[in-house]
XYZ file of C-alpha atoms in Angstrom:
337
model
C 2.888 20.200 -8.457
C 6.291 19.566 -6.966
C 8.956 21.774 -5.462
C 12.672 21.681 -6.239
C 13.143 18.714 -3.926
C 10.504 16.580 -5.611
C 7.934 17.050 -2.871
C 4.301 17.728 -3.592
C 3.318 21.318 -2.942
C 0.342 22.215 -0.815
C -0.800 25.783 -0.766
C -3.678 25.274 1.624
C -2.090 23.758 4.708
C -0.217 25.888 7.168
C 2.182 24.055 9.527
C 0.531 22.718 12.628
C -3.034 23.358 11.514
C -5.654 21.163 9.928
C -6.438 21.970 6.296
C -9.302 24.347 5.600
C -12.481 23.476 3.744
C -12.660 23.436 -0.031
C -16.213 24.898 -0.012
C -16.706 28.666 0.334
C -19.784 30.039 2.146
C -21.247 31.289 -1.150
C -20.871 27.880 -2.807
C -22.399 26.180 0.202
C -25.386 28.520 -0.034
C -25.903 27.711 -3.704
C -25.614 23.987 -3.012
C -28.120 24.331 -0.194
C -30.699 25.991 -2.435
C -30.278 23.432 -5.206
C -30.182 20.521 -2.783
C -33.251 21.702 -0.893
C -35.180 22.157 -4.113
C -34.175 18.741 -5.429
C -34.973 17.005 -2.158
C -38.312 18.797 -1.823
C -39.264 17.901 -5.396
C -38.373 14.298 -4.670
C -40.594 14.249 -1.587
C -43.524 15.624 -3.586
C -42.876 13.114 -6.345
C -43.248 10.273 -3.858
C -46.971 11.139 -3.556
C -47.701 12.491 -7.029
C -45.908 10.196 -9.496
C -45.236 6.512 -10.094
C -41.710 7.033 -11.410
C -39.835 5.418 -8.561
C -36.404 5.636 -10.208
C -36.652 9.348 -10.933
C -37.942 10.056 -7.455
C -35.053 8.141 -5.902
C -32.501 10.068 -7.956
C -33.994 13.422 -6.914
C -33.935 12.424 -3.244
C -30.377 11.121 -3.429
C -28.988 14.167 -5.246
C -30.819 16.522 -2.942
C -29.546 14.735 0.163
C -25.921 14.808 -1.042
C -26.052 18.497 -1.905
C -27.625 19.322 1.443
C -24.852 17.442 3.244
C -22.247 19.460 1.354
C -24.106 22.681 2.147
C -24.560 21.984 5.856
C -21.193 20.318 6.558
C -19.099 22.004 3.880
C -16.852 23.636 6.462
C -15.687 20.152 7.461
C -15.341 18.634 4.004
C -11.865 18.795 2.488
C -12.268 16.349 -0.394
C -14.576 13.702 -1.731
C -13.462 10.623 -3.613
C -15.421 7.583 -4.762
C -14.292 4.503 -2.870
C -13.473 6.352 0.350
C -9.672 6.210 0.048
C -9.177 9.954 0.486
C -11.794 10.133 3.240
C -10.049 7.393 5.220
C -6.685 9.113 4.922
C -8.163 12.414 6.038
C -9.895 10.762 8.973
C -6.543 9.291 10.019
C -4.935 12.717 9.657
C -7.682 14.354 11.743
C -7.095 11.789 14.485
C -3.400 12.667 14.534
C -4.170 16.360 14.768
C -6.369 15.639 17.788
C -3.635 13.551 19.408
C -1.165 16.341 18.682
C -3.392 18.864 20.456
C -3.711 16.526 23.437
C 0.066 16.009 23.571
C 0.627 19.759 23.412
C -1.782 20.361 26.290
C 0.095 17.695 28.250
C 3.355 19.548 27.669
C 4.851 17.063 25.203
C 5.686 19.419 22.364
C 8.015 16.993 20.575
C 5.284 14.378 20.240
C 2.799 17.032 19.159
C 5.123 18.254 16.412
C 5.775 14.705 15.221
C 2.047 13.905 15.068
C 1.289 17.066 13.104
C 4.096 16.308 10.668
C 2.714 12.807 10.175
C -0.796 14.180 9.599
C 0.500 16.574 6.947
C 2.353 13.703 5.303
C -0.862 11.700 5.103
C -2.688 14.563 3.409
C 0.061 15.850 1.144
C 1.717 12.605 0.158
C -0.027 9.275 0.718
C -3.488 10.316 -0.415
C -2.552 12.011 -3.725
C -0.099 9.289 -4.722
C -2.577 6.497 -3.994
C -5.177 8.369 -6.057
C -2.663 8.894 -8.876
C -1.929 5.167 -9.034
C -5.636 4.378 -9.188
C -6.184 6.926 -11.952
C -3.392 5.400 -14.045
C -4.816 1.912 -13.724
C -8.301 3.100 -14.690
C -7.339 5.370 -17.572
C -4.560 3.445 -19.361
C -4.648 0.127 -21.164
C -2.502 -2.662 -19.769
C 0.975 -2.774 -21.264
C 4.496 -1.404 -21.018
C 3.372 2.242 -20.955
C 1.025 1.699 -18.016
C 3.656 -0.347 -16.196
C 6.188 2.460 -16.673
C 3.690 5.055 -15.405
C 2.882 3.003 -12.296
C 6.585 2.385 -11.686
C 7.063 6.152 -11.740
C 4.458 6.485 -9.010
C 6.316 3.925 -6.891
C 9.559 5.832 -7.466
C 7.819 8.878 -5.953
C 6.781 6.776 -2.971
C 10.304 5.483 -2.364
C 11.915 8.905 -2.686
C 9.462 10.810 -0.539
C 9.098 8.067 2.101
C 12.775 8.620 2.877
C 11.948 12.230 3.781
C 8.792 11.700 5.870
C 7.841 9.811 9.021
C 4.806 7.546 9.151
C 3.145 5.510 11.870
C 4.023 1.831 11.229
C 0.548 0.672 12.277
C -1.092 3.002 9.735
C 1.127 1.848 6.864
C 0.557 -1.804 7.743
C -3.188 -1.217 7.800
C -3.023 0.235 4.271
C -1.367 -2.958 3.080
C -3.743 -5.254 4.940
C -7.044 -3.601 4.075
C -6.540 -0.499 1.954
C -7.442 0.322 -1.611
C -5.231 -0.812 -4.492
C -3.453 2.541 -4.414
C -2.937 2.471 -0.644
C -1.484 -1.043 -0.828
C 1.025 0.009 -3.484
C 1.974 3.085 -1.440
C 2.508 0.871 1.619
C 4.729 -1.574 -0.303
C 6.820 1.287 -1.671
C 7.213 2.792 1.787
C 8.247 -0.541 3.269
C 10.893 -0.969 0.593
C 12.487 2.273 1.796
C 11.787 2.114 5.546
C 12.555 -1.238 7.230
C 10.801 -0.201 10.456
C 7.466 -0.145 8.610
C 7.640 -3.746 7.354
C 5.172 -6.468 8.260
C 6.231 -9.954 7.129
C 2.763 -11.524 7.290
C 1.113 -8.688 5.349
C 3.832 -8.692 2.690
C 3.624 -12.466 2.305
C -0.145 -12.141 1.834
C 0.412 -9.519 -0.872
C 2.646 -11.988 -2.715
C 0.294 -14.958 -2.359
C -2.991 -13.054 -2.884
C -2.119 -9.946 -4.908
C -4.749 -7.705 -6.425
C -2.617 -7.332 -9.540
C 0.623 -8.754 -10.962
C 2.212 -5.313 -10.497
C 1.417 -5.411 -6.784
C 2.880 -8.908 -6.582
C 6.073 -7.676 -8.222
C 6.406 -4.927 -5.603
C 5.834 -7.509 -2.871
C 8.569 -9.730 -4.296
C 11.000 -6.795 -4.453
C 10.242 -6.102 -0.785
C 10.590 -9.754 0.228
C 13.960 -9.843 -1.538
C 15.123 -6.992 0.692
C 13.886 -8.847 3.802
C 15.383 -12.312 3.167
C 18.633 -11.696 5.026
C 16.782 -10.566 8.161
C 14.357 -13.495 8.450
C 14.599 -16.414 10.826
C 14.385 -20.085 9.778
C 10.650 -20.421 10.472
C 9.886 -17.341 8.361
C 12.211 -18.563 5.593
C 10.348 -21.866 5.549
C 7.010 -20.078 5.111
C 8.534 -17.804 2.516
C 9.871 -20.587 0.284
C 6.543 -22.411 0.315
C 4.544 -19.281 -0.496
C 6.804 -18.062 -3.295
C 7.187 -21.526 -4.848
C 3.405 -21.859 -4.978
C 3.291 -18.854 -7.311
C 5.169 -20.779 -10.031
C 1.948 -22.570 -10.923
C -0.326 -19.524 -10.685
C 0.573 -17.528 -13.774
C 4.148 -16.485 -13.026
C 5.675 -17.013 -16.446
C 9.318 -17.858 -17.035
C 11.466 -15.105 -18.445
C 9.654 -12.355 -16.528
C 10.949 -10.111 -13.756
C 8.531 -11.661 -11.272
C 9.755 -15.175 -12.023
C 13.414 -14.116 -11.821
C 12.764 -12.457 -8.450
C 10.909 -15.514 -7.156
C 13.729 -17.855 -8.194
C 16.335 -15.584 -6.624
C 14.383 -15.328 -3.363
C 14.020 -19.096 -3.040
C 17.698 -19.629 -3.900
C 18.882 -17.175 -1.245
C 16.407 -18.452 1.348
C 17.551 -22.022 0.668
C 21.174 -21.064 1.203
C 20.348 -19.409 4.512
C 18.307 -22.400 5.679
C 21.160 -24.741 4.741
C 23.662 -22.595 6.624
C 21.411 -22.468 9.663
C 20.899 -26.249 9.653
C 24.650 -26.782 9.421
C 25.380 -24.377 12.260
C 22.596 -25.632 14.526
C 23.471 -29.261 13.824
C 27.122 -28.832 14.715
C 26.707 -26.266 17.473
C 23.649 -27.398 19.398
C 22.812 -30.857 18.118
C 19.433 -29.767 16.761
C 17.317 -32.505 15.270
C 17.070 -32.355 11.502
C 13.657 -31.493 10.096
C 12.627 -29.143 12.914
C 12.526 -25.411 12.288
C 13.313 -22.816 14.941
C 12.884 -19.100 14.897
C 15.530 -16.523 15.544
C 14.750 -16.662 19.250
C 15.113 -20.442 19.382
C 11.382 -21.210 19.393
C 10.370 -24.285 17.476
C 8.408 -23.614 14.299
C 5.554 -25.819 13.118
C 6.203 -28.259 10.297
C 9.599 -29.060 8.880
C 12.319 -26.800 7.629
C 13.390 -27.570 4.076
C 17.005 -28.518 3.634
C 19.226 -28.460 0.573
C 17.386 -31.339 -1.051
C 13.760 -30.444 -0.276
C 13.661 -26.691 -0.845
C 11.281 -25.923 -3.729
C 13.060 -25.069 -6.977
C 11.977 -24.304 -10.499
C 12.495 -27.430 -12.629
C 15.321 -27.201 -15.189
C 15.726 -23.458 -14.737
C 18.872 -21.721 -13.443
C 18.548 -19.286 -10.577
C 19.004 -15.580 -11.277
C 21.053 -14.957 -8.166
C 21.249 -11.192 -8.564
C 18.068 -10.471 -10.485
C 16.295 -8.580 -7.727
C 19.253 -6.382 -6.883
C 19.886 -5.618 -10.559
C 16.269 -4.730 -11.324
C 15.964 -2.579 -8.208
C 19.256 -0.794 -8.850
C 18.086 0.129 -12.339
C 14.884 1.491 -10.824
C 12.902 -0.524 -13.345
C 9.542 -2.135 -12.850
C 8.450 -5.414 -14.406
C 8.697 -4.038 -17.944
C 9.439 -7.362 -19.596
C 6.175 -8.843 -18.323
C 4.344 -6.737 -20.882
C 0.595 -6.435 -20.648
C 0.359 -9.510 -18.456
C 2.313 -7.856 -15.657
C -0.122 -5.171 -14.643
C -3.326 -6.591 -16.011
C -6.218 -6.371 -13.556
């Protein structure tokens, strides 16, 4: 549920305190009885039957129920795949750091850490799970793309209202679940301080889905004007390589890719002109924003990769993003697994 400002409501969490358990003492007692009986039956079956599969199931179910019964006061949620558990572990760590900061007399840091922990629990986890549920429950096509785009709209809107640790968001993109990666890309689109060029470039070159690649391209389009020559060189090579890996012409992803390469090429050309006239730099050598030489060669106006016989959509990314639309014209191929 959401409040009047579009934020997700949470009736369990009081400010400054870790969330309470979802399991009541009575429920834990029932689970303990059932789990103990199942586990005990499984142990007996080991010696009395030859049904190894059935015995294993009894032992496994009994063990799980006993864990819930014994540790239920510490369990807040359970989700296959571990996405929610990882987010809650990260939140618990922030609560601990907040307590330590408070004991040290740094109340501002403590308040900020608690706010970030609440954001992890109330925002990132549910939205990542919602994205995953949409992908699993809906067939690929325009309807699923629209539903997933709505999830990303939530990410962009709410990320503007919450603070997140850059290292945590970057870790979601580098090694998180599909939902966590999409949440991270949406956050980075809204909050420049969270961005990680290498991780975003990897999401474009090795996406887990075409929809994720589209989000990465939208983010890269927002970053082009802030990149140095060495990064622009890497960017053009990576994006151009996607032309031959299923990025069809006439789709939003292809239009974004063409626009990115066009803008990056113009910036590289301008930099080469300025460096050639101002400092006598040798052509064919790339340098970063701090003047460090980059490996390889920097493409100039004639050797920057371009789509053959296809005009550049110079404002495609800005137009698509302004409309708030996802890659709808890619159809089923856009968000297919």
